[in-house]
Amino acid sequence: MITDLPLFPPQASTAASQVDALYFFLLAISAFFSLLIAGLLFTFAIRYRRRAGAQAPPAPPHALALEVAWSLIPLGIVMVVFAWGTSVYFHLSRPPDDTLDILVVGKRWMWKLQHLNGRREIDELHVPVGRAVKLTMTSEDVIHSFYVPAFRIKADVVPGRYSTTWFSATRPGRYHLFCAEYCGTKHSAMGGWVTVMEPAQFEEWLTGTTAGEATPVSAGQKLFTSLGCVTCHREDSKGRGPLLEGLYGRTVELRNGDRVTADEAYLRESIVNPGAKIPAGYQPLMPTFRGLVTEEGILDLIEYIKSLSPERPAPSARERAPERGARP
Ligand code: CUA
C-alpha cells in the first residue's frame, strides 16, 4: 500500500482511508491531465514546427462535438469530486450519537484537555480504540488548529466560539498532535501525543488517578454558586432568570420571536454576552461574565447545565458514572 511509505502518516482512524482515497483520486486526475497536456504540447510542437516552404492551413470551422466533449467531460469529473468530497465532509463533520466527549482548550502554547470524569491532560490525550471521540474545542487567546495527521483530522480552534470534531481510532499506538495554525513564537512546539489504548486499559487509566480532580459538572456547579448564578436561576427568584433544568438541547423562543436551540454555543453566548439572545418573557437583566470566568470555567458551567437535562442522549453514561459517586 502506498500509505506505508514513510511519506504518509499511518492510517489510524475510520476517516483516514476515506480521506486518502479521495486524495489519491485528486492526485491521479491532476497527474493524468498534467501529463496529457504536457505530452500533447511537446508532440504538437515537434510535429507542427516551422518548416521551409510550409504554409499554415486556414483555421478550421467550429467543431461542435469536440467543444461539447471538452465541456461535459470535465463537468462530469468535477461533479464526481464534488459528490465524493461532500460525502467525506459529512462523515467528518457529523459525529455519531454515542461519543466519548472531551473538552479542549487551546492556549499559547499548549493543549489543555479534560475528560468528563475530571481527568485533565496537557499536550497528551488518551482515548480508547474503536470508540467515537468528540472534541468540543475553544481557545483562550488566538486561533489554533487541532491536527492529528494519523487520524486525518484538522479543525480550527477559535477564541469566542466552540468548534467540534470527532474521530474513531482504529489502531492502538501513539500519534502526533500538532497545532496547525501559526499562533506565535512557540507555535511549532505546540503539540503532543494522542495515545490510543485498548478499551479495558483506557478504563483503568481513566479512573485510576482522578482522586481529588473535580469533574466538569461539579466544578461547574461550584462556579454556578460562587458566581451568584444561582440567585436568579432558581424556582423562587420571581422569574428573574429562566430555570436551567431541562434547557440543554431544547428549542428556546426569544423575545424577538426567533427560535434557537440551546446548544453549547448558545449557552456560552448567554454567559459572556447575555443581551444577545433574551428568551421570551424575560428582561435583559443578566450582567456579562466575560473576563470573570476562564474558558475552562465556561466549559464547566455548560457541563453542569447539561447535567440538569438528564433526558438528553446519554452517550457518555460510562464516563459520567464517577460523578455520582459510583467509582469504587
Ligand atoms: Cu497554537 Cu499554532
Coordinates of C-alpha atoms and ligand atoms in Angstrom, one line a residue:
M1 CA 0.0 0.0 0.0
I2 CA 1.2 3.5 -0.9
T3 CA 0.3 4.8 2.5
D4 CA 3.0 2.5 4.0
L5 CA 5.6 4.8 2.5
P6 CA 7.3 6.9 5.3
L7 CA 6.0 10.0 3.4
F8 CA 2.5 9.3 4.7
P9 CA 1.3 9.3 8.3
P10 CA -0.2 6.0 9.5
Q11 CA -3.9 5.4 8.9
A12 CA -5.2 5.2 12.4
S13 CA -8.9 6.3 12.2
T14 CA -12.0 5.4 10.4
A15 CA -11.7 8.6 8.4
A16 CA -8.1 8.0 7.3
S17 CA -8.8 5.6 4.4
Q18 CA -11.7 7.7 3.1
V19 CA -9.6 10.9 3.1
D20 CA -6.7 9.1 1.5
A21 CA -8.8 7.6 -1.2
L22 CA -10.2 11.0 -2.2
Y23 CA -6.8 12.5 -2.0
F24 CA -5.3 9.9 -4.3
F25 CA -8.2 10.2 -6.7
L26 CA -7.5 14.0 -7.0
L27 CA -3.8 13.3 -7.3
A28 CA -4.4 10.8 -10.1
I29 CA -6.7 13.2 -12.0
S30 CA -4.2 16.0 -11.7
A31 CA -1.3 13.8 -12.8
F32 CA -3.3 12.4 -15.8
F33 CA -4.2 15.8 -17.2
S34 CA -0.8 17.3 -16.4
L35 CA 0.9 14.5 -18.4
L36 CA -1.7 14.6 -21.2
I37 CA -1.4 18.4 -21.7
A38 CA 2.4 18.4 -21.4
G39 CA 2.7 15.4 -23.7
L40 CA 0.5 16.9 -26.4
L41 CA 2.3 20.2 -26.1
F42 CA 5.6 18.6 -26.9
T43 CA 4.2 16.3 -29.6
F44 CA 2.5 19.2 -31.4
A45 CA 5.4 21.5 -31.0
I46 CA 7.6 19.0 -32.8
R47 CA 5.1 17.7 -35.3
Y48 CA 3.9 21.1 -36.4
R49 CA 7.2 23.0 -36.2
R50 CA 8.0 25.6 -38.8
R51 CA 9.5 24.1 -41.9
A52 CA 10.9 25.7 -45.1
G53 CA 8.1 26.2 -47.6
A54 CA 5.2 25.0 -45.3
Q55 CA 2.0 27.0 -45.4
A56 CA -0.2 27.4 -42.3
P57 CA -3.6 25.9 -43.2
P58 CA -6.7 28.1 -42.7
A59 CA -8.4 28.0 -39.2
P60 CA -10.9 25.1 -39.1
P61 CA -14.6 25.9 -38.6
H62 CA -16.5 25.2 -35.3
A63 CA -16.0 21.7 -34.1
L64 CA -19.2 21.4 -32.0
A65 CA -18.8 17.8 -30.9
L66 CA -15.3 18.5 -29.7
E67 CA -16.3 21.6 -27.8
V68 CA -19.2 19.8 -26.1
A69 CA -17.0 16.9 -25.2
W70 CA -14.3 19.1 -23.6
S71 CA -17.0 20.8 -21.6
L72 CA -19.0 17.8 -20.5
I73 CA -16.1 15.5 -19.5
P74 CA -14.6 18.0 -17.1
L75 CA -18.0 18.8 -15.7
G76 CA -18.6 15.1 -15.1
I77 CA -15.2 14.8 -13.3
V78 CA -15.7 17.8 -11.0
M79 CA -19.2 16.5 -10.2
V80 CA -17.7 13.2 -9.0
V81 CA -15.2 15.2 -7.0
F82 CA -18.0 17.3 -5.5
A83 CA -20.2 14.3 -4.6
W84 CA -17.3 12.3 -3.2
G85 CA -15.9 15.3 -1.3
T86 CA -19.3 16.2 0.2
S87 CA -19.9 12.7 1.5
V88 CA -16.4 12.6 3.1
Y89 CA -17.0 16.1 4.6
F90 CA -20.4 15.0 6.1
H91 CA -18.8 12.0 7.6
L92 CA -16.0 14.1 9.1
S93 CA -18.3 16.9 10.4
R94 CA -21.1 14.9 11.9
P95 CA -20.2 12.9 15.0
P96 CA -22.3 9.8 15.7
D97 CA -24.7 9.8 18.6
D98 CA -22.7 7.7 21.0
T99 CA -19.5 9.6 21.6
L100 CA -16.9 9.9 24.3
D101 CA -16.8 13.7 24.9
I102 CA -13.6 15.6 25.6
L103 CA -13.2 19.3 26.3
V104 CA -10.2 21.0 24.6
V105 CA -8.9 24.5 25.3
G106 CA -6.0 25.8 23.2
K107 CA -3.7 28.4 24.8
R108 CA -0.4 29.8 23.7
W109 CA 1.3 27.3 23.6
M110 CA -0.3 24.2 25.0
W111 CA -3.4 22.0 24.6
K112 CA -5.4 21.6 27.7
L113 CA -7.7 18.6 27.6
Q114 CA -10.3 17.3 30.1
H115 CA -12.3 14.1 30.3
L116 CA -15.8 14.3 31.7
N117 CA -14.8 12.4 34.8
G118 CA -12.5 15.2 35.6
R119 CA -9.2 13.8 34.5
R120 CA -7.1 16.5 32.9
E121 CA -4.2 16.3 30.5
I122 CA -1.8 18.7 28.9
D123 CA -0.4 18.1 25.4
E124 CA -1.4 14.4 25.8
L125 CA -4.7 12.8 25.0
H126 CA -5.6 9.2 25.9
V127 CA -8.5 7.6 24.1
P128 CA -9.8 4.0 23.7
V129 CA -9.6 2.2 20.3
G130 CA -12.8 1.7 18.4
R131 CA -14.8 4.4 20.1
A132 CA -16.0 7.6 18.6
V133 CA -14.5 10.6 20.4
K134 CA -15.9 14.0 20.1
L135 CA -13.9 17.1 20.9
T136 CA -15.5 20.4 21.9
M137 CA -12.8 23.0 21.5
T138 CA -12.2 26.6 22.1
S139 CA -9.2 28.9 22.6
E140 CA -8.2 31.3 25.4
D141 CA -6.3 33.6 23.1
V142 CA -5.7 33.3 19.4
I143 CA -6.7 30.9 16.7
H144 CA -5.1 27.4 17.0
S145 CA -5.8 24.3 15.0
F146 CA -6.1 20.8 16.3
Y147 CA -4.3 18.5 13.9
V148 CA -3.7 14.7 14.2
P149 CA -2.3 13.6 10.8
A150 CA -2.8 9.9 11.6
F151 CA -6.5 10.5 12.1
R152 CA -6.7 12.9 9.1
I153 CA -8.5 15.5 11.3
K154 CA -7.6 19.2 11.4
A155 CA -10.0 21.7 13.0
D156 CA -9.5 25.4 13.8
V157 CA -9.8 26.2 17.5
V158 CA -11.2 29.8 17.6
P159 CA -11.5 32.1 20.6
G160 CA -15.0 33.1 21.4
R161 CA -16.7 30.1 20.0
Y162 CA -16.9 26.3 20.0
S163 CA -15.8 24.1 17.2
T164 CA -16.1 20.4 17.3
T165 CA -14.5 17.5 15.5
W166 CA -14.5 13.8 16.1
F167 CA -12.6 10.6 15.2
S168 CA -12.7 6.9 15.9
A169 CA -9.2 5.5 16.3
T170 CA -8.7 2.1 14.7
R171 CA -5.2 1.1 16.0
P172 CA -3.6 1.4 19.4
G173 CA -0.4 3.4 19.4
R174 CA 0.9 6.9 19.9
Y175 CA 0.2 9.5 17.3
H176 CA 1.5 13.1 16.9
L177 CA -0.7 16.0 17.8
F178 CA 0.1 19.4 16.2
C179 CA -1.1 23.0 16.2
A180 CA -1.6 23.8 12.5
E181 CA -2.3 27.5 12.8
Y182 CA 0.5 29.9 13.3
C183 CA 0.0 31.3 16.8
G184 CA 3.2 33.0 17.8
T185 CA 6.8 32.2 18.9
K186 CA 6.3 28.7 20.1
H187 CA 3.7 27.6 17.6
S188 CA 6.0 24.9 16.3
A189 CA 6.4 23.5 19.8
M190 CA 2.6 23.5 20.5
G191 CA 1.9 19.8 20.2
G192 CA 2.0 16.5 21.9
W193 CA 0.7 13.0 21.6
V194 CA -2.5 11.1 21.3
T195 CA -2.3 7.7 22.9
V196 CA -4.8 5.1 21.7
M197 CA -5.3 2.3 24.2
E198 CA -7.3 -0.9 24.4
P199 CA -10.7 -0.1 26.0
A200 CA -10.1 -2.0 29.2
Q201 CA -6.7 -0.4 29.6
F202 CA -8.2 3.0 28.9
E203 CA -10.9 2.5 31.5
E204 CA -8.2 1.7 34.0
W205 CA -6.2 4.7 33.0
L206 CA -9.2 7.0 33.1
T207 CA -10.5 6.0 36.6
G208 CA -7.1 5.2 38.1
T209 CA -5.8 8.5 39.2
T210 CA -8.6 11.0 39.2
A211 CA -8.5 11.3 43.0
G212 CA -9.0 14.9 44.0
E213 CA -9.8 16.2 40.5
A214 CA -13.2 17.8 40.2
T215 CA -15.4 16.7 37.3
P216 CA -16.5 19.4 35.0
V217 CA -20.0 19.1 36.3
S218 CA -19.1 19.5 40.0
A219 CA -16.6 22.3 39.1
G220 CA -19.4 24.0 37.1
Q221 CA -21.8 23.6 40.0
K222 CA -19.3 25.3 42.3
L223 CA -18.9 28.2 39.9
F224 CA -22.6 28.4 39.5
T225 CA -22.9 29.1 43.2
S226 CA -19.8 31.3 43.6
L227 CA -20.6 33.5 40.6
G228 CA -24.1 34.0 42.0
C229 CA -25.9 32.5 39.0
V230 CA -28.0 30.6 41.5
T231 CA -29.6 33.8 42.8
C232 CA -31.6 34.3 39.6
H233 CA -31.7 30.9 38.0
R234 CA -33.9 29.2 40.6
E235 CA -37.5 28.5 41.4
D236 CA -38.1 31.3 43.9
S237 CA -36.3 34.0 42.0
K238 CA -39.6 35.5 40.9
G239 CA -38.7 34.9 37.3
R240 CA -35.6 37.0 37.1
G241 CA -33.8 34.3 35.1
P242 CA -35.0 31.2 33.3
L243 CA -34.7 27.9 35.0
L244 CA -32.0 25.8 33.5
E245 CA -33.4 22.4 34.3
G246 CA -34.1 20.6 31.0
L247 CA -32.8 23.5 29.0
Y248 CA -30.0 21.9 27.1
G249 CA -31.0 20.7 23.7
R250 CA -34.4 22.3 23.8
T251 CA -35.7 25.0 21.4
V252 CA -35.8 28.4 23.1
E253 CA -38.2 31.1 22.0
L254 CA -36.7 34.6 22.1
R255 CA -38.2 38.0 22.8
N256 CA -37.8 39.0 19.1
G257 CA -39.7 35.9 18.0
D258 CA -36.7 33.9 16.8
R259 CA -36.0 30.4 18.0
V260 CA -32.7 28.9 18.9
T261 CA -31.5 25.5 20.0
A262 CA -29.9 25.6 23.5
D263 CA -26.6 24.0 22.4
E264 CA -23.1 24.7 23.7
A265 CA -22.7 27.7 21.6
Y266 CA -26.0 29.3 22.8
L267 CA -25.1 28.6 26.5
R268 CA -21.7 30.1 26.0
E269 CA -23.0 33.2 24.4
S270 CA -25.6 33.6 27.1
I271 CA -22.8 33.6 29.7
V272 CA -20.4 36.0 28.0
N273 CA -22.9 38.2 26.1
P274 CA -26.3 37.7 27.9
G275 CA -28.0 40.5 26.0
A276 CA -27.6 38.8 22.6
K277 CA -30.5 36.4 22.8
I278 CA -33.0 37.1 25.6
P279 CA -35.7 34.3 26.0
A280 CA -39.3 35.4 25.6
G281 CA -40.8 36.6 28.9
Y282 CA -37.5 37.8 30.4
Q283 CA -35.8 41.1 30.9
P284 CA -32.2 41.8 29.9
L285 CA -31.0 41.8 33.5
M286 CA -28.1 39.5 33.4
P287 CA -24.6 41.0 33.6
T288 CA -21.9 39.7 31.4
F289 CA -19.4 37.2 32.8
R290 CA -16.8 37.9 30.2
G291 CA -13.4 38.0 31.8
L292 CA -14.8 36.8 35.2
V293 CA -14.6 33.1 34.3
T294 CA -12.0 31.3 32.2
E295 CA -12.8 29.3 29.1
E296 CA -12.4 26.2 31.1
G297 CA -14.8 27.6 33.7
I298 CA -17.4 28.3 31.0
L299 CA -17.0 24.7 29.7
D300 CA -17.5 23.5 33.3
L301 CA -20.6 25.7 33.7
I302 CA -22.0 24.3 30.4
E303 CA -21.4 20.7 31.5
Y304 CA -23.2 21.5 34.7
I305 CA -26.2 23.0 32.8
K306 CA -26.1 19.9 30.6
S307 CA -26.3 17.7 33.6
L308 CA -29.6 19.4 34.5
S309 CA -31.1 17.8 31.4
P310 CA -30.9 14.2 32.2
E311 CA -33.2 13.2 29.3
R312 CA -30.5 14.3 26.8
P313 CA -29.0 11.4 25.0
A314 CA -26.6 9.7 27.5
P315 CA -23.7 8.7 25.2
S316 CA -21.3 9.4 27.9
A317 CA -23.0 7.5 30.7
R318 CA -19.9 5.4 31.2
E319 CA -17.5 8.2 31.9
R320 CA -20.2 10.2 33.8
A321 CA -20.8 7.4 36.3
P322 CA -18.0 8.5 38.6
E323 CA -19.7 11.9 39.1
R324 CA -22.5 10.2 41.0
G325 CA -20.0 8.6 43.3
A326 CA -20.2 5.2 41.6
R327 CA -16.5 5.0 41.4
P328 CA -15.0 2.3 43.6
Ligands
CUA1 CU1 -1.3 27.1 18.5 CU2 -0.1 27.3 16.5

